[in-house]
Coordinates of C-alpha atoms and ligand atoms in Angstrom, one line a residue:
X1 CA 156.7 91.7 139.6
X2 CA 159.5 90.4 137.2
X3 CA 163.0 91.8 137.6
X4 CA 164.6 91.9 134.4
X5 CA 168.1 93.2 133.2
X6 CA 168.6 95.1 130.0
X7 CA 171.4 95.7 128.7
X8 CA 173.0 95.5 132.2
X9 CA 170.5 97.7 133.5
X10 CA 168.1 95.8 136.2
X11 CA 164.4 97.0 136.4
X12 CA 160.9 95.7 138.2
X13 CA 158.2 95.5 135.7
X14 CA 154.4 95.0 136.3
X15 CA 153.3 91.6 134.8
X16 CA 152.5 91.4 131.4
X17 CA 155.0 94.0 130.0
X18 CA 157.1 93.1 126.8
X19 CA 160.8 93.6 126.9
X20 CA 159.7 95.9 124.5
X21 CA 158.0 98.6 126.8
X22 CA 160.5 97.4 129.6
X23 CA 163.4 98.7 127.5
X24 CA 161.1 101.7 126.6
X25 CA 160.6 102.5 130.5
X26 CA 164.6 102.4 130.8
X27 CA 164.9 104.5 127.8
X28 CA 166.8 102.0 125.7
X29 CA 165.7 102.3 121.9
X30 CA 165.0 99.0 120.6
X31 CA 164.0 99.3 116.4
X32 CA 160.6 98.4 115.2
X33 CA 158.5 98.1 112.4
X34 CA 155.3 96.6 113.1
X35 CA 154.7 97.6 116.7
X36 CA 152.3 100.5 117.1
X37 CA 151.5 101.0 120.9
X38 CA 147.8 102.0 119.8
X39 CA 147.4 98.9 117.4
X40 CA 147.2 94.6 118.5
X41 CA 150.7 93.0 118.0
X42 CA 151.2 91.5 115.2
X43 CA 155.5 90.8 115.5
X44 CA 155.6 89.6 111.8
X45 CA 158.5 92.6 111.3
X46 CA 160.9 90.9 113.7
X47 CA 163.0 93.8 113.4
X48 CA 162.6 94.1 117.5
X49 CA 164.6 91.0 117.9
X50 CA 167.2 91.0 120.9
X51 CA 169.2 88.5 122.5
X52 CA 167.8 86.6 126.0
X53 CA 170.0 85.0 128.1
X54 CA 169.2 80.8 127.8
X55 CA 167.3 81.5 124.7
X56 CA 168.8 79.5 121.3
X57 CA 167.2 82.2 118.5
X58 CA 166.6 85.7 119.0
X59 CA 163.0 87.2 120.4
X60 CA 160.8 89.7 119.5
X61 CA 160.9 92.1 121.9
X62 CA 157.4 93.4 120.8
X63 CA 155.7 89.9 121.9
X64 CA 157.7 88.4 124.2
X65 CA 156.1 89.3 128.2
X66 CA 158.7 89.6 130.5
X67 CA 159.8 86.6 132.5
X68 CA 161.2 87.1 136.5
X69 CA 165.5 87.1 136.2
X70 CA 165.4 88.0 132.1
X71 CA 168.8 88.7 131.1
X72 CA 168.5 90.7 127.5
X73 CA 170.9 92.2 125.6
X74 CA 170.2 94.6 122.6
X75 CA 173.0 95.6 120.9
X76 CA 175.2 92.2 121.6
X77 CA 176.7 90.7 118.7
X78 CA 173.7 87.8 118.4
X79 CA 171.2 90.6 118.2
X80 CA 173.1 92.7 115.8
X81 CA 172.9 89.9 113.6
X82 CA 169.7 89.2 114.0
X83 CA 169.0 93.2 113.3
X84 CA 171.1 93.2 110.2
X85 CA 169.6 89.7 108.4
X86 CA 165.8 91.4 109.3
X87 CA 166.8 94.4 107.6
X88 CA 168.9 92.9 104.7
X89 CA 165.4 90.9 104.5
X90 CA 163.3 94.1 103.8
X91 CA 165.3 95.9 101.6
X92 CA 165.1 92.6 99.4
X93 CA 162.7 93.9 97.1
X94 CA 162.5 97.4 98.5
X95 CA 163.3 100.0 95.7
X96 CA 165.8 102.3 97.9
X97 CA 164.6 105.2 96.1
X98 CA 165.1 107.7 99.1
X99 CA 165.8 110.5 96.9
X100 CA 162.8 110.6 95.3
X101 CA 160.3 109.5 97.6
X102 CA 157.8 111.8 99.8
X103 CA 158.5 109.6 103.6
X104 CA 162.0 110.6 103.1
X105 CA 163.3 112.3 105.8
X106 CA 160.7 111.0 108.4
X107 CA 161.0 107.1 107.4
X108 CA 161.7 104.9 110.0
X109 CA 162.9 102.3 107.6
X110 CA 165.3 105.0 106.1
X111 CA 166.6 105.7 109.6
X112 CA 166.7 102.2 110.7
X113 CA 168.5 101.2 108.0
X114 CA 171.4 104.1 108.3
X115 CA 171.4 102.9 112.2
X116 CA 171.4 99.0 112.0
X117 CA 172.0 97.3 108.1
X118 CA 174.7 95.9 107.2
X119 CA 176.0 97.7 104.6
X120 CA 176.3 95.3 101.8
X121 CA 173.4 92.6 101.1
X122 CA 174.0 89.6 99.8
X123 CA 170.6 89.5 97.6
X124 CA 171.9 89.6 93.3
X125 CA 168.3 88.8 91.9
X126 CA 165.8 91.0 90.3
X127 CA 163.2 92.8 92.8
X128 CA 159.7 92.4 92.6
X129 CA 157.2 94.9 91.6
X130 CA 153.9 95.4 92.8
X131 CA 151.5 97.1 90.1
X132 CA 150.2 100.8 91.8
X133 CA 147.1 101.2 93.0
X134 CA 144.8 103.9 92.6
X135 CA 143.1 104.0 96.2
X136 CA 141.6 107.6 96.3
X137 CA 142.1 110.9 96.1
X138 CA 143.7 111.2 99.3
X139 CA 146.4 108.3 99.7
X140 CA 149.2 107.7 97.2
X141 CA 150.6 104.2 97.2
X142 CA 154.3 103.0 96.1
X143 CA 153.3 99.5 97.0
X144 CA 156.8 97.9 95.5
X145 CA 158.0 100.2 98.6
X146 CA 155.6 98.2 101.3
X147 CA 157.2 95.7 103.8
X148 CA 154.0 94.3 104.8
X149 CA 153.7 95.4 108.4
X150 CA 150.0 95.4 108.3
X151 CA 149.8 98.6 110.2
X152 CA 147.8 99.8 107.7
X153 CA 145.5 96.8 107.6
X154 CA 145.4 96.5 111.8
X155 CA 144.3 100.2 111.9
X156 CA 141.2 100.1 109.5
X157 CA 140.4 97.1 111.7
X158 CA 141.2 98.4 115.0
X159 CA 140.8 101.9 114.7
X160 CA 138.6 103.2 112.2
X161 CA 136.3 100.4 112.3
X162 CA 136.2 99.4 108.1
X163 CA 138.6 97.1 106.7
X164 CA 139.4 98.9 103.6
X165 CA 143.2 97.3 103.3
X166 CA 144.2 93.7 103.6
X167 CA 146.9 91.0 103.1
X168 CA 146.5 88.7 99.6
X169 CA 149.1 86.3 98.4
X170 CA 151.7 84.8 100.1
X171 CA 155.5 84.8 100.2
X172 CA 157.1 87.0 97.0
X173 CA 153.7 87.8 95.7
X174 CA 152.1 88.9 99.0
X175 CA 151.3 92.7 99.2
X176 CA 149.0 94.5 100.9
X177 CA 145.1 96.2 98.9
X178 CA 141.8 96.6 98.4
X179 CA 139.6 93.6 98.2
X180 CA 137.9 94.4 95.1
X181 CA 139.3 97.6 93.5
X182 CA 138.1 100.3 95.2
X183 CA 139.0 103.4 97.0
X184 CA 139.4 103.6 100.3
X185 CA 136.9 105.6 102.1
X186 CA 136.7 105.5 105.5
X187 CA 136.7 109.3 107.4
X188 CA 140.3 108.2 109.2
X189 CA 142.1 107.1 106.4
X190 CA 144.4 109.9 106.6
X191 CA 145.9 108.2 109.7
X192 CA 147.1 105.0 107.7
X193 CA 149.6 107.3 106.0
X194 CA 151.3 108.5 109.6
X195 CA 151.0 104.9 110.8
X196 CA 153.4 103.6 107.1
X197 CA 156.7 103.5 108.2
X198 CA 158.2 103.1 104.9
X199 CA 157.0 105.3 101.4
X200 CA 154.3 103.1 100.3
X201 CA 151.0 105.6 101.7
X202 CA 151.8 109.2 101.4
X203 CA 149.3 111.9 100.9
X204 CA 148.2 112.8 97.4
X205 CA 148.0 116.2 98.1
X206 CA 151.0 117.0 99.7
X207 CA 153.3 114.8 97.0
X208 CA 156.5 116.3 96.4
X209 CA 155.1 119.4 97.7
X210 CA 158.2 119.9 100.0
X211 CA 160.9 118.0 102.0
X212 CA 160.2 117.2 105.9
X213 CA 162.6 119.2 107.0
X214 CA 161.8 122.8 105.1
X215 CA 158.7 122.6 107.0
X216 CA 157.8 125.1 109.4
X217 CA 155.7 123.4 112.5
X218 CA 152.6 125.6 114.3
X219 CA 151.2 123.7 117.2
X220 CA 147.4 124.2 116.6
X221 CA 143.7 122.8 117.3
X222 CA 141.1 121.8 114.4
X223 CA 138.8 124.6 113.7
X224 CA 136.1 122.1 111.9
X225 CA 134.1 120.6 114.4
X226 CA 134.0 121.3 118.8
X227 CA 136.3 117.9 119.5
X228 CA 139.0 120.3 119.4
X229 CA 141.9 117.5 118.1
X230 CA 145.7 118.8 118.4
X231 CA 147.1 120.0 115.0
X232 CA 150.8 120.6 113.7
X233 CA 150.5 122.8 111.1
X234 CA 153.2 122.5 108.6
X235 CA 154.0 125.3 106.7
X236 CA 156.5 126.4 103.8
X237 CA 156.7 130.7 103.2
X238 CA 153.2 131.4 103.3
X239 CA 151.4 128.2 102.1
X240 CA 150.1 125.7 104.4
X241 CA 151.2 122.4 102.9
X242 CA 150.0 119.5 105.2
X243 CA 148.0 119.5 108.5
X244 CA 149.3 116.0 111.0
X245 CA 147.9 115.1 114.2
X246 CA 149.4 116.3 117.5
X247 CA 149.3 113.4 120.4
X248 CA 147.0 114.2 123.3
X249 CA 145.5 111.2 124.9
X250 CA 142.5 112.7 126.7
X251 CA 141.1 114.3 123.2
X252 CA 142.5 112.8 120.0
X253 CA 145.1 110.6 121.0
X254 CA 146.9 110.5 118.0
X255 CA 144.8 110.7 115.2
X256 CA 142.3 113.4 113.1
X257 CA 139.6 112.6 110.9
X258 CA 140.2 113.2 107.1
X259 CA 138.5 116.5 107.0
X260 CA 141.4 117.8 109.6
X261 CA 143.8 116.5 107.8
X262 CA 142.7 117.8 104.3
X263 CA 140.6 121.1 104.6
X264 CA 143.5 123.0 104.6
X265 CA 143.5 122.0 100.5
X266 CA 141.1 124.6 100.8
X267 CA 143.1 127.5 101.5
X268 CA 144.4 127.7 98.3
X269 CA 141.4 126.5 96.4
X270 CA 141.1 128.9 93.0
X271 CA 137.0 129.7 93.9
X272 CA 138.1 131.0 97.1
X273 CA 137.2 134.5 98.0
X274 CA 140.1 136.5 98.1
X275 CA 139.2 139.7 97.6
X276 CA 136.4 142.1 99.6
X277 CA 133.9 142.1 96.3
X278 CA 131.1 146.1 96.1
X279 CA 128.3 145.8 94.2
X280 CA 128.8 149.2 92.4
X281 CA 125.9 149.7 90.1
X282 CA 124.5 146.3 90.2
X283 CA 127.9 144.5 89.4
X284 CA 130.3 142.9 91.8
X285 CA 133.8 145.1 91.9
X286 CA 136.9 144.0 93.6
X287 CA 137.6 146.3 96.1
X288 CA 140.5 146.5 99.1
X289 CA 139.7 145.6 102.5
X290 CA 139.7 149.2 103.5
X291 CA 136.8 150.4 101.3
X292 CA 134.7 147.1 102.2
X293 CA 134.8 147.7 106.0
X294 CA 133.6 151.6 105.3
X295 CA 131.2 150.9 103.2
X296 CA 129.7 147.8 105.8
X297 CA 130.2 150.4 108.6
X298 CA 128.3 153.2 106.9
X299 CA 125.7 150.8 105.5
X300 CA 125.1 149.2 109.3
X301 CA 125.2 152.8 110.6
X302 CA 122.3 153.9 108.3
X303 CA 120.3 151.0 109.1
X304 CA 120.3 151.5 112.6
X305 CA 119.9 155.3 112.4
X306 CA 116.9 154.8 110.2
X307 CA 115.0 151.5 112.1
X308 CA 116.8 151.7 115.8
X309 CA 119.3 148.6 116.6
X310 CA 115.6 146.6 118.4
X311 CA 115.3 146.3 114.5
X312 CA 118.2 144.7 114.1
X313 CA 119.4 141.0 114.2
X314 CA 123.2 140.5 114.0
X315 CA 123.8 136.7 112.9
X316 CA 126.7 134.2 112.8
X317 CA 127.9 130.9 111.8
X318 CA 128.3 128.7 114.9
X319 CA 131.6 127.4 112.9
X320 CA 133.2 130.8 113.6
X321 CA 136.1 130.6 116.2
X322 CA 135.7 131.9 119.8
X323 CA 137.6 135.2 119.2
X324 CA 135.1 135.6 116.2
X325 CA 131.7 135.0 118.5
X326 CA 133.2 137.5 121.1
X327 CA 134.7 140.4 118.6
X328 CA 131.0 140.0 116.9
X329 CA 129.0 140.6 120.2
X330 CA 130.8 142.9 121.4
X331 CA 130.7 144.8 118.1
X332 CA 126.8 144.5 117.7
X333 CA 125.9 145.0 121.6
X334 CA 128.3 148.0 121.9
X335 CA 126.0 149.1 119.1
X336 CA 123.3 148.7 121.1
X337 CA 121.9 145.3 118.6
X338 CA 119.9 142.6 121.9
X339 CA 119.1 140.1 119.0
X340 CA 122.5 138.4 118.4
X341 CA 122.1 134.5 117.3
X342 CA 124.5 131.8 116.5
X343 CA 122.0 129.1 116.2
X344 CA 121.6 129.5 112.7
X345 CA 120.2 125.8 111.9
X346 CA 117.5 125.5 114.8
X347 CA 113.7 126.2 114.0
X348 CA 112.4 125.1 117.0
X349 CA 112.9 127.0 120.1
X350 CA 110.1 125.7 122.5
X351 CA 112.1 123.8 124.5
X352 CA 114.7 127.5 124.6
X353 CA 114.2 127.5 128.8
X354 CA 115.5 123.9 129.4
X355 CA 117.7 123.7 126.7
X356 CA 121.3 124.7 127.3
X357 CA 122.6 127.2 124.5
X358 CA 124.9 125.1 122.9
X359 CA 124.8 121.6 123.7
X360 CA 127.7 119.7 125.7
X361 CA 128.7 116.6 126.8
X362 CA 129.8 117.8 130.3
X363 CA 132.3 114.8 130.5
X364 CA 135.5 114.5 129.4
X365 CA 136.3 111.9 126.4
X366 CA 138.5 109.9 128.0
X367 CA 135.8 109.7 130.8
X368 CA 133.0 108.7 127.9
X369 CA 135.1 105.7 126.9
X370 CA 135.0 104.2 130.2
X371 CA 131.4 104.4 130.4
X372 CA 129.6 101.4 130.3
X373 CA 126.8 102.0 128.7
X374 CA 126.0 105.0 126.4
X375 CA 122.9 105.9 124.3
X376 CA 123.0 107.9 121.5
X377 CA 119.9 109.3 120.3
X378 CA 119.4 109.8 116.7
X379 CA 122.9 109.9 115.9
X380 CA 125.4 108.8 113.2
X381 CA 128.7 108.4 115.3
X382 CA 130.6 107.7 112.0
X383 CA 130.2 111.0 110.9
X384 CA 129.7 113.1 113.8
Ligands
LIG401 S1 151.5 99.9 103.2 FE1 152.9 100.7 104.9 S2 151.7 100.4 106.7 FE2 150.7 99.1 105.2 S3 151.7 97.1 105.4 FE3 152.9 98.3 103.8 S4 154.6 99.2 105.0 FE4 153.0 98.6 106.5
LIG402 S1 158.3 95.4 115.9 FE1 158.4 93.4 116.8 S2 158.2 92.1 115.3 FE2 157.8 94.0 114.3

């Protein structure tokens, strides 16, 4: 095990760990761009760069293993300087328009800057602009704002399995886009807009919605499929303005799918029902929430005064929440109802005495992905 010193604090670290997650362990902030913990390594930020002991240039902290009797220093003079020329570097052609950009208040190159540039820049000429994008309905690109981490790139690769995003040109004309002009599609592509640490992906349909910080945060779970992924729901008065993924590494670690991230859209969608609707002689009236529930109690009353509740089948969508199953069940079986179904897609119930009632993976996610081998039967893993 290497013993290292950081910043005059010593520490034992397994084999293989950058000074990176050593500092991390020690609790010593060290800036980054690039790095992602979930994503390869790709050090072509450098703004992780501290000082070793013996060492001529700077190292990325992000890349460099741990060597036995390390002596690094992150906040000596050699690294400050290193920290303020990477920066000073970035904000060459970054536009610095803060004020009017959606990442502000959560942008790590906003907050890095504040905590590490130097405060004048030496750089007179004319930035560069990169022509905008349109990449979907869902992402919204600034790319004159991109510094070219590739975390955007490394997680289509890595993580959601299509390389939508890539890396053309070189030098001043590099920048990051779609192969052939297209829209980015893949079902995680949400997640490349947490992942941007500068303006350039934002969501389209939260743009200039709100500010970060007016935003009201409700720890929640998915409702759209049984993964059960961890939510923060962000919210300004009453409107729901942005769904973002909540870390948990034994379920979604720290992403959601594109229909967690976006359904919420739907809340406020103008063909939603808003209103109880009575068909009052053959026309549907708006009615309040208190007349609808009579009239549906007095209707289901009549029905099973005149046929008996054995007549009766009570069905319900199996995308109802568990407080909705139970309050319905207990409803209809209070009432005396036996036939209560959720199963509303099945036709075939031969097999109904070995199947279970709703099907499971009786393992734990976390568990799956060790597996060695898994076989997946008439299924489209994409999607499901
Ligand atoms: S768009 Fe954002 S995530 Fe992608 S390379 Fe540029 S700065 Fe990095
Ligand atoms: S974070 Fe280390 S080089 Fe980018």
């Amino acid at each position: 095990m290497p013993h290292i010193e950081i910043d005059g604090r010593e520490l034992d670290v397994a084999a293989g760990t950058t000074i990176l997650e050593a500092a991390r362990q020690l609790g010593i902030y060290i800036p980054v761009f690039c790095y992602h913990p979930k994503l390869s390594i790709a050090a072509n930020c450098r703004m992780c760069l501290v000082d070793v002991e013996k060492q001529w240039k700077p190292l990325p902290a992000c890349a460099t293993p741990c060597a036995d009797g390390m002596k690094i220093q992150t906040r000596s003079a050699k690294a400050k300087a290193a920290q303020q020329g990477v920066l000073e570097f970035l904000l060459i052609n970054h536009p610095l328009d803060c004020p009017v950009c959606d990442q502000g208040g959560e942008c790590p190159l906003q907050d890095i800057t504040m905590g590490y540039a130097n405060p004048h820049s030496f750089y007179q000429e004319e930035k560069r602009v990169v022509a905008d994008k349109d990449i979907g309905p869902l992402i919204a690109t600034e790319m004159t704002r991109c510094i070219q981490c590739t975390r955007c790139v490394r997680f289509g690769q890595e993580i959601g399995g299509i390389m939508e995003l890539g890396v053309v040109g070189r030098g001043e004309k590099e920048a990051i886009s779609t192969y052939v002009a297209k829209a980015v599609s893949s079902e995680l592509s949400g997640n490349m807009i947490d992942l941007c640490p500068v303006g350039a992906l934002t969501s389209k349909p939260f743009r200039y919605k709100a500010r970060s910080w007016e935003l009201k945060h409700t720890p929640s779970l998915c409702p759209h499929c049984s993964t059960g992924c961890n939510t923060d729901v962000q919210s300004l008065g009453k409107d729901v303005l942005r769904v973002l993924p909540r870390a948990n590494e034994s379920v979604n670690e720290e992403w959601i799918c594109d229909k967690g991230r976006f359904a919420y859209a739907g809340l406020a969608a103008s063909d939603r029902g808003q209103t109880p609707l009575l068909r009052v002689n053959g026309s549907l009236q708006p009615a309040s929430w208190a007349e609808a529930l009579e009239v549906a109690a007095a209707g289901l009353e009549h029905l099973i005064q005149k046929h008996g509740p054995q007549a009766i089948a009570a069905l319900i969508s199996p995308n109802s929440s568990n407080e909705e199953l139970f309050l319905f069940q207990a409803l209809f079986r209070a009432l005396g109802v036996a036939h209560i179904e959720h199963r509303l897609r099945q036709t075939d119930f031969r097999a109904d005495a070995a199947m279970p009632l709703y099907p499971a993976l009786n393992m734990s996610l976390e568990d799956l992905e060790r597996e060695r081998t898994v076989h997946l039967c008439h299924a489209f893993p994409r999607e499901q």
